[in-house]
PDB file of C-alpha atoms in Angstrom:
ATOM      1  CA  MET A   1      13.065 -19.931  15.421  1.00 43.00           C
ATOM      2  CA  GLU A   2      11.202 -22.666  17.535  1.00 41.00           C
ATOM      3  CA  PRO A   3       7.517 -22.539  16.920  1.00 37.00           C
ATOM      4  CA  GLU A   4       5.079 -22.584  20.138  1.00 41.00           C
ATOM      5  CA  SER A   5       2.319 -22.910  20.469  1.00 40.00           C
ATOM      6  CA  GLY A   6      -0.067 -19.288  19.605  1.00 51.00           C
ATOM      7  CA  ALA A   7       2.546 -17.545  19.989  1.00 86.00           C
ATOM      8  CA  VAL A   8       6.028 -17.933  17.234  1.00 91.00           C
ATOM      9  CA  ALA A   9       4.931 -19.632  13.571  1.00 91.00           C
ATOM     10  CA  ARG A  10       6.453 -19.594  10.258  1.00 93.00           C
ATOM     11  CA  ARG A  11       4.621 -18.436   7.961  1.00 93.00           C
ATOM     12  CA  PRO A  12       3.775 -15.726   4.671  1.00 92.00           C
ATOM     13  CA  VAL A  13       3.227 -12.380   6.267  1.00 92.00           C
ATOM     14  CA  SER A  14       3.104  -8.511   4.316  1.00 91.00           C
ATOM     15  CA  ASP A  15       5.468  -5.878   3.754  1.00 89.00           C
ATOM     16  CA  ALA A  16       2.805  -3.892   5.879  1.00 91.00           C
ATOM     17  CA  ALA A  17       2.246  -6.355   8.524  1.00 93.00           C
ATOM     18  CA  ALA A  18       6.301  -6.201   9.025  1.00 92.00           C
ATOM     19  CA  ARG A  19       6.925  -2.772   9.270  1.00 92.00           C
ATOM     20  CA  ARG A  20       3.267  -2.381  11.502  1.00 94.00           C
ATOM     21  CA  ALA A  21       4.514  -5.230  13.977  1.00 95.00           C
ATOM     22  CA  ASN A  22       8.724  -4.503  13.892  1.00 94.00           C
ATOM     23  CA  ARG A  23       8.051  -0.711  14.560  1.00 93.00           C
ATOM     24  CA  ALA A  24       5.548  -1.173  17.135  1.00 94.00           C
ATOM     25  CA  TRP A  25       7.908  -4.015  18.086  1.00 93.00           C
ATOM     26  CA  TRP A  26      10.722  -1.252  18.572  1.00 94.00           C
ATOM     27  CA  ASP A  27       9.326   1.082  20.018  1.00 93.00           C
ATOM     28  CA  LEU A  28       8.484  -0.413  23.131  1.00 93.00           C
ATOM     29  CA  ASP A  29      11.814  -2.750  23.245  1.00 92.00           C
ATOM     30  CA  ALA A  30      13.663  -0.072  22.617  1.00 93.00           C
ATOM     31  CA  ASP A  31      14.594   0.811  26.463  1.00 92.00           C
ATOM     32  CA  ASP A  32      14.847  -2.381  27.399  1.00 93.00           C
ATOM     33  CA  TYR A  33      17.352  -3.621  23.824  1.00 92.00           C
ATOM     34  CA  GLN A  34      19.560  -0.571  25.226  1.00 92.00           C
ATOM     35  CA  ALA A  35      19.307  -1.849  28.995  1.00 90.00           C
ATOM     36  CA  GLU A  36      21.133  -5.584  27.200  1.00 91.00           C
ATOM     37  CA  HIS A  37      23.667  -4.864  24.785  1.00 92.00           C
ATOM     38  CA  GLY A  38      23.930  -0.757  24.984  1.00 90.00           C
ATOM     39  CA  ALA A  39      26.838  -0.961  26.999  1.00 90.00           C
ATOM     40  CA  PHE A  40      28.555  -3.365  24.377  1.00 90.00           C
ATOM     41  CA  LEU A  41      28.169  -1.613  21.205  1.00 92.00           C
ATOM     42  CA  GLY A  42      28.860   1.761  23.413  1.00 92.00           C
ATOM     43  CA  ASP A  43      27.595   5.608  22.712  1.00 94.00           C
ATOM     44  CA  VAL A  44      30.118   6.125  19.674  1.00 97.00           C
ATOM     45  CA  ASP A  45      31.283   3.292  18.218  1.00 97.00           C
ATOM     46  CA  LEU A  46      30.580   0.764  15.116  1.00 98.00           C
ATOM     47  CA  VAL A  47      30.320  -2.265  16.619  1.00 98.00           C
ATOM     48  CA  TRP A  48      29.194  -5.179  13.250  1.00 98.00           C
ATOM     49  CA  CYS A  49      28.354  -7.854  14.873  1.00 97.00           C
ATOM     50  CA  PRO A  50      28.064  -9.598  18.359  1.00 97.00           C
ATOM     51  CA  GLU A  51      31.186 -11.499  17.837  1.00 97.00           C
ATOM     52  CA  GLY A  52      32.695  -7.804  18.288  1.00 97.00           C
ATOM     53  CA  LEU A  53      34.124  -6.997  15.262  1.00 98.00           C
ATOM     54  CA  ARG A  54      34.584  -3.011  15.268  1.00 98.00           C
ATOM     55  CA  GLU A  55      34.936  -0.820  11.946  1.00 98.00           C
ATOM     56  CA  ALA A  56      38.052   0.846  13.821  1.00 97.00           C
ATOM     57  CA  ASP A  57      40.404  -2.489  13.004  1.00 97.00           C
ATOM     58  CA  ALA A  58      38.410  -3.814  10.138  1.00 98.00           C
ATOM     59  CA  GLY A  59      37.973  -0.882   7.930  1.00 98.00           C
ATOM     60  CA  LEU A  60      35.093  -2.238   6.089  1.00 98.00           C
ATOM     61  CA  LEU A  61      33.738   1.245   4.629  1.00 98.00           C
ATOM     62  CA  GLY A  62      37.197   2.655   3.395  1.00 97.00           C
ATOM     63  CA  GLU A  63      37.881   6.463   3.994  1.00 97.00           C
ATOM     64  CA  VAL A  64      35.584   8.366   5.400  1.00 98.00           C
ATOM     65  CA  ARG A  65      36.440  11.800   5.997  1.00 98.00           C
ATOM     66  CA  GLY A  66      34.816  14.384   3.656  1.00 98.00           C
ATOM     67  CA  ARG A  67      32.296  11.826   2.558  1.00 98.00           C
ATOM     68  CA  ARG A  68      28.324  11.722   3.068  1.00 98.00           C
ATOM     69  CA  VAL A  69      27.210   8.543   5.028  1.00 98.00           C
ATOM     70  CA  LEU A  70      23.404   7.023   5.762  1.00 98.00           C
ATOM     71  CA  GLU A  71      23.659   3.970   8.205  1.00 98.00           C
ATOM     72  CA  LEU A  72      20.442   2.460   7.823  1.00 98.00           C
ATOM     73  CA  GLY A  73      18.367   1.237  10.883  1.00 97.00           C
ATOM     74  CA  CYS A  74      21.342   3.043  13.162  1.00 97.00           C
ATOM     75  CA  GLY A  75      19.099   1.729  16.496  1.00 95.00           C
ATOM     76  CA  ALA A  76      21.158   4.641  19.452  1.00 95.00           C
ATOM     77  CA  ALA A  77      23.108   5.853  16.381  1.00 97.00           C
ATOM     78  CA  ALA A  78      26.113   4.992  18.032  1.00 97.00           C
ATOM     79  CA  ALA A  79      28.153   3.848  15.011  1.00 98.00           C
ATOM     80  CA  ALA A  80      26.749   7.106  13.093  1.00 98.00           C
ATOM     81  CA  ARG A  81      28.787   9.679  16.027  1.00 98.00           C
ATOM     82  CA  TRP A  82      31.382   7.695  15.445  1.00 98.00           C
ATOM     83  CA  LEU A  83      31.585   8.247  11.910  1.00 98.00           C
ATOM     84  CA  ALA A  84      31.434  11.876  12.481  1.00 98.00           C
ATOM     85  CA  THR A  85      34.001  12.018  14.564  1.00 98.00           C
ATOM     86  CA  GLN A  86      36.225  10.253  11.827  1.00 98.00           C
ATOM     87  CA  GLY A  87      35.353  12.842   9.196  1.00 98.00           C
ATOM     88  CA  ALA A  88      32.046  11.618   7.348  1.00 98.00           C
ATOM     89  CA  GLU A  89      28.385  14.040   7.092  1.00 98.00           C
ATOM     90  CA  VAL A  90      26.521  10.932   8.685  1.00 98.00           C
ATOM     91  CA  VAL A  91      22.797  10.799   8.351  1.00 98.00           C
ATOM     92  CA  ALA A  92      20.860   8.721  10.489  1.00 98.00           C
ATOM     93  CA  LEU A  93      17.463   6.418  10.109  1.00 98.00           C
ATOM     94  CA  ASP A  94      15.760   4.313  12.048  1.00 97.00           C
ATOM     95  CA  LEU A  95      11.510   2.820  11.493  1.00 96.00           C
ATOM     96  CA  SER A  96      11.472   3.065  15.106  1.00 95.00           C
ATOM     97  CA  ALA A  97      10.780   6.441  17.343  1.00 96.00           C
ATOM     98  CA  GLY A  98      11.970   4.590  20.538  1.00 95.00           C
ATOM     99  CA  MET A  99      15.408   3.808  18.890  1.00 96.00           C
ATOM    100  CA  LEU A 100      15.069   7.371  17.865  1.00 96.00           C
ATOM    101  CA  ARG A 101      14.820   8.680  20.769  1.00 95.00           C
ATOM    102  CA  HIS A 102      17.758   6.620  22.509  1.00 95.00           C
ATOM    103  CA  ALA A 103      19.984   8.012  19.581  1.00 96.00           C
ATOM    104  CA  ALA A 104      18.695  11.770  20.569  1.00 95.00           C
ATOM    105  CA  SER A 105      19.321  11.472  24.751  1.00 94.00           C
ATOM    106  CA  ALA A 106      23.136   9.571  23.778  1.00 92.00           C
ATOM    107  CA  ALA A 107      24.166  12.478  22.086  1.00 91.00           C
ATOM    108  CA  GLY A 108      23.440  15.257  23.969  1.00 91.00           C
ATOM    109  CA  SER A 109      25.676  12.922  26.669  1.00 90.00           C
ATOM    110  CA  CYS A 110      28.052  12.721  24.297  1.00 94.00           C
ATOM    111  CA  GLY A 111      27.860  15.458  22.454  1.00 94.00           C
ATOM    112  CA  VAL A 112      28.236  14.454  19.305  1.00 96.00           C
ATOM    113  CA  ARG A 113      25.378  14.321  17.355  1.00 95.00           C
ATOM    114  CA  VAL A 114      23.976  13.926  14.036  1.00 97.00           C
ATOM    115  CA  PRO A 115      20.958  14.459  11.750  1.00 97.00           C
ATOM    116  CA  LEU A 116      18.051  11.627  13.551  1.00 98.00           C
ATOM    117  CA  VAL A 117      15.516  10.566  10.105  1.00 98.00           C
ATOM    118  CA  GLN A 118      12.164   8.779  11.298  1.00 97.00           C
ATOM    119  CA  ALA A 119      11.439   6.697   7.835  1.00 97.00           C
ATOM    120  CA  ASP A 120      10.955   3.455   5.703  1.00 95.00           C
ATOM    121  CA  ALA A 121      14.088   1.697   4.433  1.00 96.00           C
ATOM    122  CA  LEU A 122      11.963   0.986   1.289  1.00 96.00           C
ATOM    123  CA  ALA A 123      11.058   5.030   0.863  1.00 96.00           C
ATOM    124  CA  LEU A 124      14.179   6.007   1.423  1.00 98.00           C
ATOM    125  CA  PRO A 125      13.188   9.715   1.716  1.00 98.00           C
ATOM    126  CA  PHE A 126      16.309  11.391  -0.001  1.00 98.00           C
ATOM    127  CA  PRO A 127      17.456  11.857  -4.092  1.00 98.00           C
ATOM    128  CA  ALA A 128      19.700   9.741  -5.906  1.00 98.00           C
ATOM    129  CA  GLY A 129      23.372   9.667  -5.757  1.00 98.00           C
ATOM    130  CA  ALA A 130      22.567  11.265  -1.964  1.00 98.00           C
ATOM    131  CA  PHE A 131      25.263   9.959  -0.383  1.00 98.00           C
ATOM    132  CA  ASP A 132      29.267   8.072  -1.062  1.00 98.00           C
ATOM    133  CA  THR A 133      28.001   5.353   2.171  1.00 98.00           C
ATOM    134  CA  VAL A 134      25.205   3.472   2.762  1.00 98.00           C
ATOM    135  CA  PHE A 135      26.198   1.027   5.937  1.00 98.00           C
ATOM    136  CA  THR A 136      23.398  -0.845   8.603  1.00 98.00           C
ATOM    137  CA  ALA A 137      24.947  -3.369  11.278  1.00 98.00           C
ATOM    138  CA  PHE A 138      21.951  -5.779  11.364  1.00 97.00           C
ATOM    139  CA  GLY A 139      19.296  -2.526  10.567  1.00 96.00           C
ATOM    140  CA  ALA A 140      16.305  -2.691   7.788  1.00 96.00           C
ATOM    141  CA  ILE A 141      17.564  -5.583   6.362  1.00 97.00           C
ATOM    142  CA  PRO A 142      16.130  -8.482   8.030  1.00 96.00           C
ATOM    143  CA  PHE A 143      12.943  -7.174   8.831  1.00 95.00           C
ATOM    144  CA  VAL A 144      11.207  -5.894   5.511  1.00 94.00           C
ATOM    145  CA  ALA A 145       9.192  -8.703   3.695  1.00 93.00           C
ATOM    146  CA  ASP A 146      11.018  -7.402   0.082  1.00 95.00           C
ATOM    147  CA  SER A 147      14.401  -7.151   1.004  1.00 96.00           C
ATOM    148  CA  ALA A 148      15.657  -6.902  -3.159  1.00 97.00           C
ATOM    149  CA  ALA A 149      13.412  -3.909  -3.485  1.00 97.00           C
ATOM    150  CA  ALA A 150      15.502  -2.230  -0.113  1.00 97.00           C
ATOM    151  CA  MET A 151      18.929  -3.193  -2.207  1.00 98.00           C
ATOM    152  CA  SER A 152      17.227  -1.067  -4.819  1.00 98.00           C
ATOM    153  CA  GLU A 153      16.692   2.297  -2.459  1.00 98.00           C
ATOM    154  CA  VAL A 154      20.350   1.720  -1.397  1.00 98.00           C
ATOM    155  CA  HIS A 155      21.253   1.529  -5.038  1.00 98.00           C
ATOM    156  CA  ARG A 156      19.419   4.826  -5.899  1.00 98.00           C
ATOM    157  CA  VAL A 157      20.931   6.452  -3.045  1.00 98.00           C
ATOM    158  CA  LEU A 158      24.062   6.111  -3.514  1.00 98.00           C
ATOM    159  CA  ARG A 159      26.854   7.719  -5.910  1.00 98.00           C
ATOM    160  CA  PRO A 160      28.331   5.534  -8.145  1.00 98.00           C
ATOM    161  CA  GLY A 161      30.681   4.312  -7.365  1.00 98.00           C
ATOM    162  CA  GLY A 162      30.296   4.095  -3.356  1.00 98.00           C
ATOM    163  CA  ARG A 163      30.037   1.424  -0.920  1.00 98.00           C
ATOM    164  CA  TRP A 164      27.273  -0.388   0.695  1.00 98.00           C
ATOM    165  CA  VAL A 165      28.167  -3.105   3.472  1.00 98.00           C
ATOM    166  CA  PHE A 166      25.367  -4.178   5.895  1.00 98.00           C
ATOM    167  CA  SER A 167      25.235  -7.028   8.084  1.00 98.00           C
ATOM    168  CA  VAL A 168      22.837 -10.038   8.523  1.00 98.00           C
ATOM    169  CA  THR A 169      22.791 -13.303  10.847  1.00 97.00           C
ATOM    170  CA  HIS A 170      24.124 -15.799   9.665  1.00 98.00           C
ATOM    171  CA  PRO A 171      22.166 -17.585   7.238  1.00 97.00           C
ATOM    172  CA  MET A 172      22.335 -20.857   8.347  1.00 96.00           C
ATOM    173  CA  ARG A 173      21.914 -19.667  11.472  1.00 96.00           C
ATOM    174  CA  TRP A 174      18.190 -20.517  11.381  1.00 96.00           C
ATOM    175  CA  VAL A 175      18.848 -24.028  10.852  1.00 96.00           C
ATOM    176  CA  PHE A 176      19.660 -23.861  14.430  1.00 96.00           C
ATOM    177  CA  LEU A 177      17.289 -23.127  17.481  1.00 93.00           C
ATOM    178  CA  ASP A 178      17.754 -19.376  19.093  1.00 91.00           C
ATOM    179  CA  ASP A 179      19.632 -21.331  22.699  1.00 95.00           C
ATOM    180  CA  PRO A 180      23.129 -20.511  23.258  1.00 95.00           C
ATOM    181  CA  GLY A 181      23.399 -23.405  24.007  1.00 96.00           C
ATOM    182  CA  GLU A 182      24.161 -26.857  23.673  1.00 96.00           C
ATOM    183  CA  ALA A 183      20.040 -27.244  22.466  1.00 95.00           C
ATOM    184  CA  GLY A 184      21.207 -24.883  20.107  1.00 95.00           C
ATOM    185  CA  LEU A 185      23.816 -26.888  18.198  1.00 97.00           C
ATOM    186  CA  THR A 186      20.783 -29.447  16.992  1.00 96.00           C
ATOM    187  CA  ALA A 187      19.660 -28.432  13.462  1.00 95.00           C
ATOM    188  CA  VAL A 188      15.705 -28.685  13.352  1.00 95.00           C
ATOM    189  CA  HIS A 189      14.918 -26.293  10.804  1.00 95.00           C
ATOM    190  CA  SER A 190      15.326 -26.812   6.496  1.00 97.00           C
ATOM    191  CA  TYR A 191      18.236 -23.646   5.530  1.00 97.00           C
ATOM    192  CA  PHE A 192      15.390 -23.386   2.481  1.00 98.00           C
ATOM    193  CA  ASP A 193      12.600 -22.558   3.804  1.00 97.00           C
ATOM    194  CA  ARG A 194      12.348 -19.027   3.635  1.00 96.00           C
ATOM    195  CA  ARG A 195       9.417 -18.517   5.785  1.00 96.00           C
ATOM    196  CA  PRO A 196       9.539 -15.980   8.019  1.00 96.00           C
ATOM    197  CA  TYR A 197       9.498 -15.952  11.746  1.00 96.00           C
ATOM    198  CA  VAL A 198       6.667 -13.859  13.310  1.00 96.00           C
ATOM    199  CA  GLU A 199       5.995 -13.515  16.933  1.00 95.00           C
ATOM    200  CA  GLN A 200       2.076 -13.045  17.317  1.00 94.00           C
ATOM    201  CA  ASP A 201      -0.517 -12.077  19.971  1.00 93.00           C
ATOM    202  CA  ALA A 202      -3.645 -14.083  21.046  1.00 91.00           C
ATOM    203  CA  ARG A 203      -5.328 -13.052  17.988  1.00 92.00           C
ATOM    204  CA  GLY A 204      -2.276 -14.402  14.980  1.00 91.00           C
ATOM    205  CA  VAL A 205      -1.920 -10.624  14.471  1.00 94.00           C
ATOM    206  CA  PRO A 206       2.319 -10.589  14.101  1.00 95.00           C
ATOM    207  CA  THR A 207       4.419  -8.124  16.581  1.00 95.00           C
ATOM    208  CA  TYR A 208       7.265  -8.952  15.415  1.00 96.00           C
ATOM    209  CA  VAL A 209       8.742 -10.168  12.155  1.00 96.00           C
ATOM    210  CA  GLU A 210      12.418 -11.675  10.888  1.00 96.00           C
ATOM    211  CA  GLN A 211      12.995 -12.473   6.990  1.00 96.00           C
ATOM    212  CA  HIS A 212      15.257 -15.145   6.472  1.00 96.00           C
ATOM    213  CA  ARG A 213      16.929 -15.290   3.719  1.00 98.00           C
ATOM    214  CA  THR A 214      19.912 -17.343   1.895  1.00 98.00           C
ATOM    215  CA  LEU A 215      23.685 -16.308   1.474  1.00 98.00           C
ATOM    216  CA  GLY A 216      23.186 -16.899  -2.227  1.00 98.00           C
ATOM    217  CA  ASP A 217      20.141 -15.590  -1.938  1.00 98.00           C
ATOM    218  CA  ARG A 218      21.242 -12.509  -0.900  1.00 98.00           C
ATOM    219  CA  ILE A 219      23.868 -12.219  -4.033  1.00 98.00           C
ATOM    220  CA  ARG A 220      21.290 -12.494  -6.731  1.00 98.00           C
ATOM    221  CA  GLU A 221      19.348  -9.597  -4.564  1.00 98.00           C
ATOM    222  CA  LEU A 222      22.469  -7.255  -4.641  1.00 98.00           C
ATOM    223  CA  VAL A 223      23.152  -8.105  -8.036  1.00 98.00           C
ATOM    224  CA  GLY A 224      19.247  -7.641  -9.921  1.00 98.00           C
ATOM    225  CA  ALA A 225      19.260  -4.273  -7.128  1.00 98.00           C
ATOM    226  CA  GLY A 226      22.446  -3.521  -9.761  1.00 98.00           C
ATOM    227  CA  PHE A 227      26.051  -4.153  -7.154  1.00 98.00           C
ATOM    228  CA  VAL A 228      28.987  -5.830  -7.124  1.00 98.00           C
ATOM    229  CA  LEU A 229      29.967  -8.137  -4.013  1.00 98.00           C
ATOM    230  CA  ARG A 230      33.202  -7.181  -3.236  1.00 98.00           C
ATOM    231  CA  ASP A 231      33.890  -9.331   0.228  1.00 98.00           C
ATOM    232  CA  LEU A 232      31.330 -11.915   2.701  1.00 98.00           C
ATOM    233  CA  LEU A 233      32.281 -11.683   5.136  1.00 98.00           C
ATOM    234  CA  GLU A 234      32.364 -14.889   8.545  1.00 98.00           C
ATOM    235  CA  PRO A 235      33.495 -13.013  11.878  1.00 98.00           C
ATOM    236  CA  GLU A 236      35.265 -15.945  13.539  1.00 97.00           C
ATOM    237  CA  TRP A 237      34.262 -15.776  18.112  1.00 97.00           C
ATOM    238  CA  PRO A 238      37.642 -13.980  18.242  1.00 96.00           C
ATOM    239  CA  ASP A 239      39.139 -15.136  21.660  1.00 95.00           C
ATOM    240  CA  GLY A 240      38.487 -13.568  25.845  1.00 95.00           C
ATOM    241  CA  HIS A 241      34.505 -13.344  24.837  1.00 95.00           C
ATOM    242  CA  ASP A 242      32.697 -14.497  27.542  1.00 94.00           C
ATOM    243  CA  GLY A 243      29.815 -12.483  25.961  1.00 92.00           C
ATOM    244  CA  ILE A 244      25.980 -14.222  24.930  1.00 94.00           C
ATOM    245  CA  TRP A 245      23.906 -12.316  22.805  1.00 92.00           C
ATOM    246  CA  GLY A 246      20.660 -14.133  22.424  1.00 91.00           C
ATOM    247  CA  GLN A 247      21.388 -16.727  20.474  1.00 94.00           C
ATOM    248  CA  TRP A 248      25.254 -15.962  20.156  1.00 96.00           C
ATOM    249  CA  SER A 249      27.139 -17.170  22.681  1.00 97.00           C
ATOM    250  CA  PRO A 250      30.943 -19.087  22.751  1.00 96.00           C
ATOM    251  CA  LEU A 251      29.826 -22.570  22.489  1.00 96.00           C
ATOM    252  CA  ARG A 252      28.420 -21.857  19.239  1.00 96.00           C
ATOM    253  CA  GLY A 253      30.802 -18.744  17.979  1.00 96.00           C
ATOM    254  CA  ARG A 254      33.465 -21.648  17.560  1.00 95.00           C
ATOM    255  CA  LEU A 255      31.681 -24.198  15.468  1.00 96.00           C
ATOM    256  CA  PHE A 256      29.500 -22.106  13.025  1.00 96.00           C
ATOM    257  CA  PRO A 257      29.685 -18.596  11.816  1.00 97.00           C
ATOM    258  CA  GLY A 258      26.960 -16.077  13.871  1.00 97.00           C
ATOM    259  CA  THR A 259      27.137 -13.129  11.516  1.00 98.00           C
ATOM    260  CA  ALA A 260      27.219 -12.656   7.386  1.00 98.00           C
ATOM    261  CA  ILE A 261      29.286  -9.535   6.137  1.00 98.00           C
ATOM    262  CA  PHE A 262      29.013  -7.849   2.655  1.00 98.00           C
ATOM    263  CA  VAL A 263      30.226  -5.300   1.395  1.00 98.00           C
ATOM    264  CA  THR A 264      29.637  -4.189  -1.740  1.00 98.00           C
ATOM    265  CA  THR A 265      30.000  -1.281  -4.606  1.00 98.00           C
ATOM    266  CA  LYS A 266      28.146   0.472  -6.710  1.00 98.00           C
ATOM    267  CA  PRO A 267      29.468   0.513 -10.319  1.00 98.00           C
ATOM    268  CA  ALA A 268      30.940   3.906 -10.513  1.00 96.00           C
ATOM    269  CA  GLY A 269      30.228   3.519 -15.082  1.00 79.00           C
TER     270      GLY A 269
END
């Protein structure tokens, strides 16, 4: 999160401006994103984070066979397709038409299809209690200004006893520059500066917006929405994993966490 004059800032942005910026960004970046990360994510797999933690190994969603599942911020929907192969009834949702285009293309090539929905995480087009499980791997939550409202929407569409699991960039990463090398090991920002990271054009119009919340903020959002926190995972960088994904790298991964995964449930009563 290193400001460059005229290109990047840390400043408040309205939810509407963030939505416009991020929808346009992901529409334009979808091809490059898939070209760079598609092989790592796979066509039919649920990878929670750049550290490579897979749902097949972690089992964070619990039993999915016969369960109705919603993936928020699905991107190319590899995770939703994997869950379909495990017997789940899955719906994949994303704000970006560009990413959903890749989801449709991958479904055609691998033969595993799930319903695709273009919608906003703050206004989910489903009735209350429609799903047994909702999840996202780095989707939706970092990109909405009112993430507390997104938590409430997830709570609304979950049945009592349902599970909500999401992964995000570990909040402590906001203290450092987005650099996978030595320069990314020096703390330069306040952990408590909650202003979003904003990329903007020459007129100052946001073109990409990512939100920062502390660990405490996230827990208060979840509790405020009515969830019970069951686990908080901080995946360690595995031996033999030498890949670099943006700011994630073996160098940084050996020293501090890059991902936080929240495992929560909606009370049954």
